[in-house]
């Protein structure tokens, strides 16, 4: 609940816009809490942090939030989301933006879909304050090969095409480059990664089966998306498997079978230390994989969160649902086993010193991988599979800013940082599920209490209900 007051006329302290009082500030970097703190915001900046008594004497503010001992953390970052499904789905995608804020996510990284121009526009509108949403970083259109499975890409078949792609991406002022592996020639993949490094642009992507992870790392890739690719680096015969696939001696299914059978912990730890030495981050997106791998035991048809997903977006879930439904019992068992293999990689990455970034893969196509709540599910999965609550919290508060080189601005509740904050009812250092217990979200200095956050959810629910009615009428 927000309490507004006017500073008394005799006040002699400095003036802020918002004062958050009696908060337990969570120092996420050092996994510690500091009781009875006050935080002063002016515009989009934190301008003072200290003991409540000292700050209250020195500062006044037009608006006060009494935290009553609640736990204050930096805003959460989802470092892997998608928007897409074609022009007919623009409004349904746009309606997802408030869901992130309602769940304490103040920044998202769009890893490309098939609406790159629209997302670039949203990024700029959010930055200007003309569109309500979390801070948005985007890759724009992804770099791919000729006639890929993914739409909305920049298709390249030569180095000249890659060079032209970078001309466009720089013109679009993209925040990083996404490079994927549907039909992209492996050597062009390496060339694109090296060009991104040459231009000082961070790169992220899916590594072609015909390459080793080490080749992509040595070319300069900045982050590896999805734990499957990090798992591949831990296979003792990875180079031979990649070479056989490149030569056409084996298909993808056989390559995956050999990869699943060949994981070696000592090989993996050496590979992961190499990732850490090169400063390569990993975004596991474990929860989305878990949902798909276990659709046989939970089809999610009655998920309450479907009330926030538009009918056309929900329709994009079908192709993966239908594919999973056609799986044989042996294939289902293999999916389960593969997920269990992947989860063992997570604590190994942490032990090797690799920075793990929390990202959901939420958006179109990815069945029941929900924008907003999905990040909290991801953090829960992290802790279930070997990370501490403090490590999981780091992955969602400091890893993203660190990857973008913005730790001077984000990732801590301290003077000079951005006023993107979340007030929790419980301590996330003790229980990571406390990130779900959100009392208040502060976004760019604007305060949204629980009532306001619930209002965002309700507005989206009503809009989706109206779309569902219109869709039923045809």
Tab-separated table of C-alpha atoms in Angstrom:
chain	number	residue	atom	x	y	z
A	1	UNK	CA	0.000	0.000	0.000
A	2	UNK	CA	1.281	3.442	-0.916
A	3	UNK	CA	1.177	6.329	1.541
A	4	UNK	CA	1.658	9.815	0.120
A	5	UNK	CA	2.586	12.800	2.202
A	6	UNK	CA	3.755	16.358	1.722
A	7	UNK	CA	7.068	17.333	3.274
A	8	UNK	CA	6.634	19.844	6.138
A	9	UNK	CA	7.559	23.438	5.387
A	10	UNK	CA	10.400	23.432	7.905
A	11	UNK	CA	12.161	20.429	6.408
A	12	UNK	CA	15.800	21.234	5.685
A	13	UNK	CA	16.928	17.982	4.032
A	14	UNK	CA	17.321	17.082	0.388
A	15	UNK	CA	14.222	16.474	-1.698
A	16	UNK	CA	13.381	13.228	-3.475
A	17	UNK	CA	10.322	12.012	-5.316
A	18	UNK	CA	9.833	8.704	-3.493
A	19	UNK	CA	11.183	7.434	-0.170
A	20	UNK	CA	11.010	3.698	0.535
A	21	UNK	CA	11.186	3.301	4.308
A	22	UNK	CA	11.923	0.473	6.737
A	23	UNK	CA	13.063	-1.910	3.997
A	24	UNK	CA	15.317	-4.925	4.322
A	25	UNK	CA	17.696	-4.314	1.425
A	26	UNK	CA	19.013	-7.456	-0.258
A	27	UNK	CA	22.622	-7.122	-1.389
A	28	UNK	CA	22.393	-9.693	-4.175
A	29	UNK	CA	26.093	-9.524	-5.022
A	30	UNK	CA	27.223	-10.639	-1.569
A	31	UNK	CA	24.075	-12.579	-0.565
A	32	UNK	CA	23.351	-10.557	2.536
A	33	UNK	CA	20.501	-8.469	3.888
A	34	UNK	CA	20.575	-5.088	5.628
A	35	UNK	CA	17.673	-4.289	7.922
A	36	UNK	CA	15.716	-1.074	8.392
A	37	UNK	CA	16.993	0.818	5.390
A	38	UNK	CA	15.503	3.759	3.511
A	39	UNK	CA	15.944	4.365	-0.212
A	40	UNK	CA	15.298	7.704	-1.885
A	41	UNK	CA	14.363	7.955	-5.555
A	42	UNK	CA	14.494	11.024	-7.744
A	43	UNK	CA	13.129	10.432	-11.214
A	44	UNK	CA	14.568	7.179	-12.511
A	45	UNK	CA	17.550	7.233	-10.127
A	46	UNK	CA	18.346	6.026	-6.635
A	47	UNK	CA	19.852	9.081	-4.933
A	48	UNK	CA	20.303	7.866	-1.358
A	49	UNK	CA	20.413	4.614	0.600
A	50	UNK	CA	21.083	4.259	4.317
A	51	UNK	CA	19.658	3.586	7.737
A	52	UNK	CA	16.032	4.620	7.941
A	53	UNK	CA	16.637	7.011	10.805
A	54	UNK	CA	19.501	8.816	9.062
A	55	UNK	CA	17.774	9.075	5.682
A	56	UNK	CA	14.515	10.287	7.238
A	57	UNK	CA	16.395	13.109	8.962
A	58	UNK	CA	18.242	14.212	5.827
A	59	UNK	CA	15.620	13.698	3.127
A	60	UNK	CA	12.009	14.431	2.314
A	61	UNK	CA	9.900	13.067	-0.514
A	62	UNK	CA	6.508	13.685	-2.042
A	63	UNK	CA	5.622	10.000	-1.805
A	64	UNK	CA	6.496	7.450	0.845
A	65	UNK	CA	6.313	3.662	0.778
A	66	UNK	CA	6.367	1.967	4.172
A	67	UNK	CA	7.993	-1.387	3.497
A	68	UNK	CA	7.292	-2.701	7.004
A	69	UNK	CA	10.452	-4.780	6.890
A	70	UNK	CA	9.808	-6.273	3.457
A	71	UNK	CA	12.699	-7.282	1.228
A	72	UNK	CA	13.925	-4.915	-1.499
A	73	UNK	CA	15.792	-6.332	-4.490
A	74	UNK	CA	16.909	-4.935	-7.858
A	75	UNK	CA	14.420	-5.407	-10.686
A	76	UNK	CA	14.470	-8.835	-12.337
A	77	UNK	CA	15.791	-9.398	-15.872
A	78	UNK	CA	14.497	-12.052	-18.280
A	79	UNK	CA	17.358	-12.521	-20.710
A	80	UNK	CA	15.604	-14.670	-23.312
A	81	UNK	CA	12.124	-13.812	-24.592
A	82	UNK	CA	10.457	-13.815	-27.996
A	83	UNK	CA	7.754	-11.858	-29.793
A	84	UNK	CA	6.269	-13.169	-33.008
A	85	UNK	CA	3.691	-15.152	-34.908
A	86	UNK	CA	3.200	-12.726	-37.767
A	87	UNK	CA	1.539	-9.321	-38.245
A	88	UNK	CA	-1.866	-10.607	-37.114
A	89	UNK	CA	-0.421	-11.238	-33.660
A	90	UNK	CA	1.138	-7.830	-33.019
A	91	UNK	CA	-1.502	-6.722	-30.515
A	92	UNK	CA	-1.475	-10.031	-28.662
A	93	UNK	CA	2.307	-9.785	-28.350
A	94	UNK	CA	2.071	-6.182	-27.187
A	95	UNK	CA	-0.366	-7.236	-24.459
A	96	UNK	CA	2.380	-9.388	-22.926
A	97	UNK	CA	4.482	-6.375	-21.902
A	98	UNK	CA	2.563	-5.544	-18.679
A	99	UNK	CA	2.786	-9.201	-17.603
A	100	UNK	CA	6.522	-8.806	-17.147
A	101	UNK	CA	6.148	-5.759	-14.914
A	102	UNK	CA	3.377	-7.407	-12.887
A	103	UNK	CA	5.866	-10.166	-12.091
A	104	UNK	CA	8.725	-7.885	-11.071
A	105	UNK	CA	10.599	-8.095	-14.383
A	106	UNK	CA	11.833	-4.636	-15.239
A	107	UNK	CA	14.087	-5.565	-18.189
A	108	UNK	CA	13.784	-8.153	-20.958
A	109	UNK	CA	16.115	-9.251	-23.764
A	110	UNK	CA	14.276	-10.099	-26.983
A	111	UNK	CA	16.157	-12.873	-28.759
A	112	UNK	CA	14.367	-12.343	-32.070
A	113	UNK	CA	11.172	-13.594	-33.603
A	114	UNK	CA	9.403	-12.670	-36.806
A	115	UNK	CA	8.362	-9.133	-35.768
A	116	UNK	CA	11.787	-7.476	-35.542
A	117	UNK	CA	10.731	-4.058	-36.839
A	118	UNK	CA	7.794	-3.940	-34.435
A	119	UNK	CA	9.956	-4.889	-31.461
A	120	UNK	CA	12.555	-2.273	-32.375
A	121	UNK	CA	9.740	0.282	-32.388
A	122	UNK	CA	8.501	-0.909	-28.992
A	123	UNK	CA	12.032	-0.653	-27.590
A	124	UNK	CA	12.266	2.987	-28.583
A	125	UNK	CA	8.734	3.829	-27.430
A	126	UNK	CA	9.358	2.276	-24.017
A	127	UNK	CA	12.608	4.235	-23.701
A	128	UNK	CA	10.740	7.449	-24.561
A	129	UNK	CA	7.948	6.682	-22.103
A	130	UNK	CA	5.225	6.519	-24.743
A	131	UNK	CA	4.652	2.756	-24.306
A	132	UNK	CA	4.240	0.991	-20.967
A	133	UNK	CA	6.574	-1.956	-20.622
A	134	UNK	CA	9.836	-3.229	-19.212
A	135	UNK	CA	13.124	-1.903	-20.538
A	136	UNK	CA	13.620	-3.827	-23.760
A	137	UNK	CA	16.874	-4.878	-25.396
A	138	UNK	CA	16.581	-6.582	-28.776
A	139	UNK	CA	18.674	-8.261	-31.434
A	140	UNK	CA	16.355	-7.137	-34.195
A	141	UNK	CA	16.269	-9.697	-37.011
A	142	UNK	CA	18.412	-12.776	-36.452
A	143	UNK	CA	21.122	-13.894	-38.897
A	144	UNK	CA	20.324	-17.218	-40.571
A	145	UNK	CA	21.006	-19.256	-43.689
A	146	UNK	CA	18.981	-19.401	-46.895
A	147	UNK	CA	15.362	-20.551	-46.545
A	148	UNK	CA	15.522	-21.297	-42.798
A	149	UNK	CA	12.698	-22.711	-40.721
A	150	UNK	CA	12.531	-19.437	-38.799
A	151	UNK	CA	10.726	-16.438	-40.291
A	152	UNK	CA	11.725	-12.807	-39.942
A	153	UNK	CA	15.426	-13.482	-40.398
A	154	UNK	CA	18.223	-11.980	-42.443
A	155	UNK	CA	19.146	-14.783	-44.826
A	156	UNK	CA	22.843	-15.038	-45.643
A	157	UNK	CA	24.629	-17.353	-48.068
A	158	UNK	CA	28.004	-15.631	-48.344
A	159	UNK	CA	30.391	-13.416	-46.419
A	160	UNK	CA	29.111	-10.483	-48.462
A	161	UNK	CA	25.607	-11.272	-47.202
A	162	UNK	CA	26.872	-11.328	-43.633
A	163	UNK	CA	28.566	-7.963	-44.159
A	164	UNK	CA	25.316	-6.554	-45.527
A	165	UNK	CA	23.443	-7.968	-42.531
A	166	UNK	CA	25.681	-6.031	-40.181
A	167	UNK	CA	25.072	-2.836	-42.145
A	168	UNK	CA	21.342	-3.297	-41.539
A	169	UNK	CA	21.710	-4.316	-37.894
A	170	UNK	CA	23.923	-1.359	-37.089
A	171	UNK	CA	21.411	0.924	-38.799
A	172	UNK	CA	18.710	-0.612	-36.598
A	173	UNK	CA	20.883	0.116	-33.536
A	174	UNK	CA	20.426	-3.416	-32.274
A	175	UNK	CA	21.536	-4.145	-28.723
A	176	UNK	CA	23.189	-7.429	-29.693
A	177	UNK	CA	23.219	-9.921	-32.571
A	178	UNK	CA	21.374	-13.250	-32.630
A	179	UNK	CA	22.781	-15.971	-34.918
A	180	UNK	CA	21.012	-19.315	-35.343
A	181	UNK	CA	21.624	-22.624	-37.027
A	182	UNK	CA	18.615	-23.723	-39.065
A	183	UNK	CA	20.293	-23.535	-42.493
A	184	UNK	CA	23.290	-21.280	-41.836
A	185	UNK	CA	26.577	-22.585	-43.208
A	186	UNK	CA	28.828	-23.370	-40.209
A	187	UNK	CA	31.720	-21.313	-41.560
A	188	UNK	CA	29.403	-18.352	-42.092
A	189	UNK	CA	28.238	-18.790	-38.509
A	190	UNK	CA	31.828	-18.413	-37.335
A	191	UNK	CA	32.340	-15.469	-39.670
A	192	UNK	CA	29.224	-13.725	-38.331
A	193	UNK	CA	30.361	-14.254	-34.751
A	194	UNK	CA	33.810	-12.898	-35.550
A	195	UNK	CA	32.307	-9.873	-37.300
A	196	UNK	CA	30.135	-9.112	-34.297
A	197	UNK	CA	33.251	-9.183	-32.136
A	198	UNK	CA	35.056	-6.958	-34.650
A	199	UNK	CA	32.276	-4.365	-34.457
A	200	UNK	CA	32.085	-4.569	-30.669
A	201	UNK	CA	28.565	-6.014	-30.719
A	202	UNK	CA	27.640	-8.824	-28.351
A	203	UNK	CA	26.540	-12.026	-30.049
A	204	UNK	CA	24.233	-14.774	-28.944
A	205	UNK	CA	23.068	-17.881	-30.668
A	206	UNK	CA	22.517	-21.546	-31.410
A	207	UNK	CA	25.694	-23.348	-32.400
A	208	UNK	CA	25.478	-25.508	-35.563
A	209	UNK	CA	25.809	-29.254	-35.022
A	210	UNK	CA	28.686	-29.283	-37.513
A	211	UNK	CA	30.768	-27.080	-35.183
A	212	UNK	CA	32.147	-27.700	-31.737
A	213	UNK	CA	31.188	-25.342	-28.950
A	214	UNK	CA	34.870	-24.472	-28.588
A	215	UNK	CA	34.973	-23.208	-32.178
A	216	UNK	CA	32.100	-20.823	-31.486
A	217	UNK	CA	33.646	-19.718	-28.204
A	218	UNK	CA	37.024	-19.071	-29.774
A	219	UNK	CA	35.353	-17.119	-32.593
A	220	UNK	CA	34.031	-14.759	-29.921
A	221	UNK	CA	30.421	-15.672	-29.147
A	222	UNK	CA	29.187	-13.768	-26.095
A	223	UNK	CA	26.397	-16.016	-24.834
A	224	UNK	CA	25.171	-19.520	-25.520
A	225	UNK	CA	21.408	-19.919	-25.505
A	226	UNK	CA	19.873	-23.128	-24.129
A	227	UNK	CA	21.615	-25.687	-21.989
A	228	UNK	CA	21.702	-28.266	-24.799
A	229	UNK	CA	24.634	-26.486	-26.424
A	230	UNK	CA	26.592	-26.276	-23.188
A	231	UNK	CA	25.892	-29.975	-22.666
A	232	UNK	CA	27.382	-30.683	-26.102
A	233	UNK	CA	30.685	-29.143	-24.985
A	234	UNK	CA	30.940	-31.821	-22.310
A	235	UNK	CA	30.875	-34.742	-24.734
A	236	UNK	CA	34.243	-36.424	-25.077
A	237	UNK	CA	33.760	-37.201	-28.782
A	238	UNK	CA	32.083	-33.900	-29.662
A	239	UNK	CA	34.606	-33.075	-32.407
A	240	UNK	CA	34.167	-36.472	-34.097
A	241	UNK	CA	30.372	-36.244	-33.888
A	242	UNK	CA	30.413	-32.742	-35.378
A	243	UNK	CA	32.758	-33.843	-38.153
A	244	UNK	CA	30.606	-36.858	-39.017
A	245	UNK	CA	27.509	-34.686	-39.126
A	246	UNK	CA	29.264	-32.097	-41.292
A	247	UNK	CA	30.341	-34.843	-43.703
A	248	UNK	CA	26.814	-36.198	-43.951
A	249	UNK	CA	27.790	-39.520	-42.369
A	250	UNK	CA	25.130	-39.209	-39.662
A	251	UNK	CA	21.829	-37.385	-39.327
A	252	UNK	CA	20.784	-35.131	-36.471
A	253	UNK	CA	18.984	-37.891	-34.603
A	254	UNK	CA	22.096	-40.084	-34.594
A	255	UNK	CA	24.256	-37.123	-33.630
A	256	UNK	CA	21.986	-36.414	-30.675
A	257	UNK	CA	22.023	-40.077	-29.650
A	258	UNK	CA	25.813	-40.084	-29.619
A	259	UNK	CA	25.910	-36.806	-27.721
A	260	UNK	CA	23.541	-38.116	-25.055
A	261	UNK	CA	25.677	-41.225	-24.657
A	262	UNK	CA	29.038	-39.473	-24.617
A	263	UNK	CA	28.893	-36.882	-21.827
A	264	UNK	CA	32.045	-36.963	-19.711
A	265	UNK	CA	32.289	-34.906	-16.486
A	266	UNK	CA	36.017	-34.231	-16.730
A	267	UNK	CA	35.701	-33.152	-20.367
A	268	UNK	CA	32.756	-30.976	-19.394
A	269	UNK	CA	34.530	-29.201	-16.552
A	270	UNK	CA	37.507	-28.413	-18.768
A	271	UNK	CA	35.163	-27.040	-21.447
A	272	UNK	CA	33.201	-24.994	-18.950
A	273	UNK	CA	36.329	-23.483	-17.448
A	274	UNK	CA	37.222	-22.447	-20.998
A	275	UNK	CA	33.832	-20.755	-21.319
A	276	UNK	CA	34.437	-18.933	-18.058
A	277	UNK	CA	37.937	-17.869	-19.109
A	278	UNK	CA	36.526	-16.451	-22.362
A	279	UNK	CA	33.717	-14.633	-20.550
A	280	UNK	CA	30.984	-16.584	-22.333
A	281	UNK	CA	27.646	-16.591	-20.494
A	282	UNK	CA	25.015	-19.364	-20.680
A	283	UNK	CA	21.243	-18.898	-20.661
A	284	UNK	CA	19.885	-22.370	-19.759
A	285	UNK	CA	16.134	-21.884	-20.498
A	286	UNK	CA	15.609	-25.078	-18.512
A	287	UNK	CA	11.967	-24.644	-17.564
A	288	UNK	CA	10.743	-24.335	-21.135
A	289	UNK	CA	12.515	-27.572	-21.976
A	290	UNK	CA	11.049	-29.232	-18.893
A	291	UNK	CA	7.523	-28.299	-19.936
A	292	UNK	CA	7.983	-29.766	-23.417
A	293	UNK	CA	9.827	-32.866	-22.257
A	294	UNK	CA	7.075	-33.771	-19.798
A	295	UNK	CA	3.948	-32.892	-21.797
A	296	UNK	CA	2.996	-36.569	-21.528
A	297	UNK	CA	2.445	-36.178	-17.783
A	298	UNK	CA	1.107	-32.590	-17.763
A	299	UNK	CA	-0.563	-31.213	-20.889
A	300	UNK	CA	-1.109	-27.768	-19.259
A	301	UNK	CA	-4.546	-27.497	-20.848
A	302	UNK	CA	-6.002	-26.127	-17.617
A	303	UNK	CA	-3.209	-23.748	-16.648
A	304	UNK	CA	-4.786	-20.639	-15.068
A	305	UNK	CA	-2.143	-18.500	-16.779
A	306	UNK	CA	-3.681	-19.257	-20.171
A	307	UNK	CA	-6.160	-16.510	-19.285
A	308	UNK	CA	-3.400	-14.008	-20.140
A	309	UNK	CA	-2.386	-15.533	-23.485
A	310	UNK	CA	-4.254	-14.444	-26.602
A	311	UNK	CA	-5.963	-17.102	-28.748
A	312	UNK	CA	-3.707	-16.636	-31.761
A	313	UNK	CA	-0.567	-16.815	-29.639
A	314	UNK	CA	-1.921	-19.925	-27.956
A	315	UNK	CA	-2.508	-21.434	-31.382
A	316	UNK	CA	1.222	-21.160	-32.096
A	317	UNK	CA	1.759	-23.667	-29.269
A	318	UNK	CA	0.074	-26.405	-31.290
A	319	UNK	CA	2.954	-27.557	-33.484
A	320	UNK	CA	5.102	-28.537	-30.511
A	321	UNK	CA	2.132	-30.052	-28.680
A	322	UNK	CA	1.244	-32.135	-31.723
A	323	UNK	CA	4.853	-33.226	-32.214
A	324	UNK	CA	5.085	-34.319	-28.580
A	325	UNK	CA	1.807	-36.218	-28.860
A	326	UNK	CA	3.149	-38.290	-31.759
A	327	UNK	CA	6.177	-39.487	-29.788
A	328	UNK	CA	6.551	-43.214	-29.144
A	329	UNK	CA	6.979	-44.464	-25.564
A	330	UNK	CA	10.683	-44.851	-26.317
A	331	UNK	CA	10.916	-41.253	-27.522
A	332	UNK	CA	9.074	-40.003	-24.438
A	333	UNK	CA	11.496	-41.900	-22.210
A	334	UNK	CA	14.405	-40.424	-24.170
A	335	UNK	CA	12.989	-36.903	-23.649
A	336	UNK	CA	12.803	-37.473	-19.915
A	337	UNK	CA	16.319	-38.858	-19.796
A	338	UNK	CA	17.674	-35.969	-21.873
A	339	UNK	CA	16.193	-33.440	-19.466
A	340	UNK	CA	17.775	-35.235	-16.527
A	341	UNK	CA	21.121	-35.172	-18.351
A	342	UNK	CA	20.817	-31.420	-18.914
A	343	UNK	CA	20.013	-30.592	-15.308
A	344	UNK	CA	23.327	-32.110	-14.193
A	345	UNK	CA	25.152	-29.502	-16.301
A	346	UNK	CA	23.769	-26.527	-14.376
A	347	UNK	CA	25.782	-26.875	-11.131
A	348	UNK	CA	28.857	-27.812	-13.165
A	349	UNK	CA	28.667	-24.499	-15.010
A	350	UNK	CA	28.333	-22.699	-11.698
A	351	UNK	CA	31.306	-24.578	-10.246
A	352	UNK	CA	33.430	-23.790	-13.309
A	353	UNK	CA	32.764	-20.069	-12.906
A	354	UNK	CA	30.469	-19.607	-15.910
A	355	UNK	CA	27.965	-16.775	-15.484
A	356	UNK	CA	24.452	-18.181	-15.721
A	357	UNK	CA	21.740	-15.853	-16.996
A	358	UNK	CA	18.092	-16.418	-16.211
A	359	UNK	CA	15.961	-16.461	-19.343
A	360	UNK	CA	12.703	-18.175	-20.160
A	361	UNK	CA	12.361	-18.576	-23.944
A	362	UNK	CA	8.819	-17.327	-23.308
A	363	UNK	CA	6.672	-16.145	-26.162
A	364	UNK	CA	5.121	-17.491	-29.313
A	365	UNK	CA	5.708	-21.130	-30.379
A	366	UNK	CA	7.104	-22.196	-27.008
A	367	UNK	CA	4.184	-24.067	-25.505
A	368	UNK	CA	3.100	-23.057	-22.001
A	369	UNK	CA	6.318	-21.123	-21.445
A	370	UNK	CA	4.683	-18.031	-20.048
A	371	UNK	CA	5.863	-14.406	-20.122
A	372	UNK	CA	6.217	-13.094	-16.587
A	373	UNK	CA	5.620	-16.057	-14.295
A	374	UNK	CA	7.998	-18.152	-16.410
A	375	UNK	CA	11.055	-16.412	-14.957
A	376	UNK	CA	10.040	-17.418	-11.445
A	377	UNK	CA	9.530	-20.981	-12.654
A	378	UNK	CA	13.027	-20.882	-14.170
A	379	UNK	CA	14.556	-19.756	-10.876
A	380	UNK	CA	12.719	-22.526	-9.041
A	381	UNK	CA	14.122	-25.087	-11.471
A	382	UNK	CA	17.617	-23.642	-10.951
A	383	UNK	CA	17.415	-24.238	-7.210
A	384	UNK	CA	15.844	-27.662	-7.627
A	385	UNK	CA	18.861	-28.616	-9.718
A	386	UNK	CA	21.763	-27.468	-7.619
A	387	UNK	CA	21.995	-23.680	-7.405
A	388	UNK	CA	21.525	-21.874	-4.128
A	389	UNK	CA	18.763	-19.267	-3.873
A	390	UNK	CA	21.466	-16.582	-3.840
A	391	UNK	CA	23.035	-17.929	-7.046
A	392	UNK	CA	19.648	-18.129	-8.749
A	393	UNK	CA	18.872	-14.557	-7.689
A	394	UNK	CA	22.173	-13.373	-9.155
A	395	UNK	CA	21.241	-14.932	-12.488
A	396	UNK	CA	18.126	-12.747	-12.656
A	397	UNK	CA	19.456	-9.477	-11.205
A	398	UNK	CA	23.154	-9.033	-12.034
A	399	UNK	CA	24.004	-11.450	-14.852
A	400	UNK	CA	21.969	-9.554	-17.445
A	401	UNK	CA	23.406	-6.134	-16.590
A	402	UNK	CA	26.897	-7.666	-16.516
A	403	UNK	CA	26.440	-9.164	-19.998
A	404	UNK	CA	25.386	-5.801	-21.382
A	405	UNK	CA	28.178	-3.991	-19.517
A	406	UNK	CA	25.669	-2.062	-17.408
A	407	UNK	CA	26.494	-3.028	-13.840
A	408	UNK	CA	27.265	0.624	-13.184
A	409	UNK	CA	23.545	1.266	-13.620
A	410	UNK	CA	21.740	-1.931	-12.619
A	411	UNK	CA	21.996	-4.960	-10.362
A	412	UNK	CA	22.082	-3.388	-6.895
A	413	UNK	CA	20.060	-1.247	-4.525
A	414	UNK	CA	22.582	1.548	-4.175
A	415	UNK	CA	23.096	5.215	-4.906
A	416	UNK	CA	23.452	6.020	-8.592
A	417	UNK	CA	21.655	2.898	-9.760
A	418	UNK	CA	18.385	2.811	-11.692
A	419	UNK	CA	15.170	3.022	-9.718
A	420	UNK	CA	14.011	-0.399	-10.940
A	421	UNK	CA	13.183	-2.312	-7.768
A	422	UNK	CA	10.956	-5.047	-6.381
A	423	UNK	CA	9.616	-5.258	-2.840
A	424	UNK	CA	8.984	-8.829	-1.655
A	425	UNK	CA	7.039	-10.199	1.287
A	426	UNK	CA	9.682	-12.865	1.994
A	427	UNK	CA	13.461	-13.238	1.836
A	428	UNK	CA	14.601	-14.666	-1.538
A	429	UNK	CA	18.008	-15.571	-0.088
A	430	UNK	CA	16.238	-18.142	2.059
A	431	UNK	CA	13.615	-19.317	-0.436
A	432	UNK	CA	13.823	-18.484	-4.141
A	433	UNK	CA	10.042	-18.775	-4.406
A	434	UNK	CA	9.909	-15.527	-2.455
A	435	UNK	CA	10.470	-13.740	-5.790
A	436	UNK	CA	6.833	-14.577	-6.517
A	437	UNK	CA	5.610	-12.824	-3.344
A	438	UNK	CA	5.635	-9.333	-4.839
A	439	UNK	CA	4.200	-6.436	-2.861
A	440	UNK	CA	5.415	-3.494	-4.985
A	441	UNK	CA	7.317	-2.908	-8.236
A	442	UNK	CA	9.202	0.315	-8.915
A	443	UNK	CA	9.867	0.865	-12.614
A	444	UNK	CA	11.939	3.870	-13.661
A	445	UNK	CA	10.989	5.527	-10.390
A	446	UNK	CA	7.233	4.934	-10.733
A	447	UNK	CA	5.653	2.958	-7.897
A	448	UNK	CA	3.124	0.186	-8.556
A	449	UNK	CA	1.634	-1.399	-5.447
A	450	UNK	CA	-0.080	-4.794	-5.336
A	451	UNK	CA	-3.417	-3.293	-6.315
A	452	UNK	CA	-1.879	-1.655	-9.381
A	453	UNK	CA	-0.076	-4.864	-10.361
A	454	UNK	CA	-3.275	-6.861	-10.020
A	455	UNK	CA	-4.954	-4.237	-12.184
A	456	UNK	CA	-2.389	-4.876	-14.948
A	457	UNK	CA	-3.153	-8.589	-14.824
A	458	UNK	CA	-6.878	-7.995	-14.839
A	459	UNK	CA	-6.670	-5.633	-17.801
A	460	UNK	CA	-4.753	-8.236	-19.783
A	461	UNK	CA	-7.197	-10.959	-18.742
A	462	UNK	CA	-10.177	-8.900	-19.927
A	463	UNK	CA	-8.490	-8.124	-23.235
A	464	UNK	CA	-7.694	-11.801	-23.825
A	465	UNK	CA	-11.263	-12.762	-22.895
A	466	UNK	CA	-12.563	-10.317	-25.503
A	467	UNK	CA	-10.185	-11.758	-28.106
A	468	UNK	CA	-11.349	-15.261	-27.207
A	469	UNK	CA	-14.977	-14.266	-27.783
A	470	UNK	CA	-14.103	-12.656	-31.129
A	471	UNK	CA	-12.040	-15.685	-32.123
A	472	UNK	CA	-14.907	-18.065	-31.275
A	473	UNK	CA	-17.212	-16.045	-33.527
A	474	UNK	CA	-14.699	-16.481	-36.343
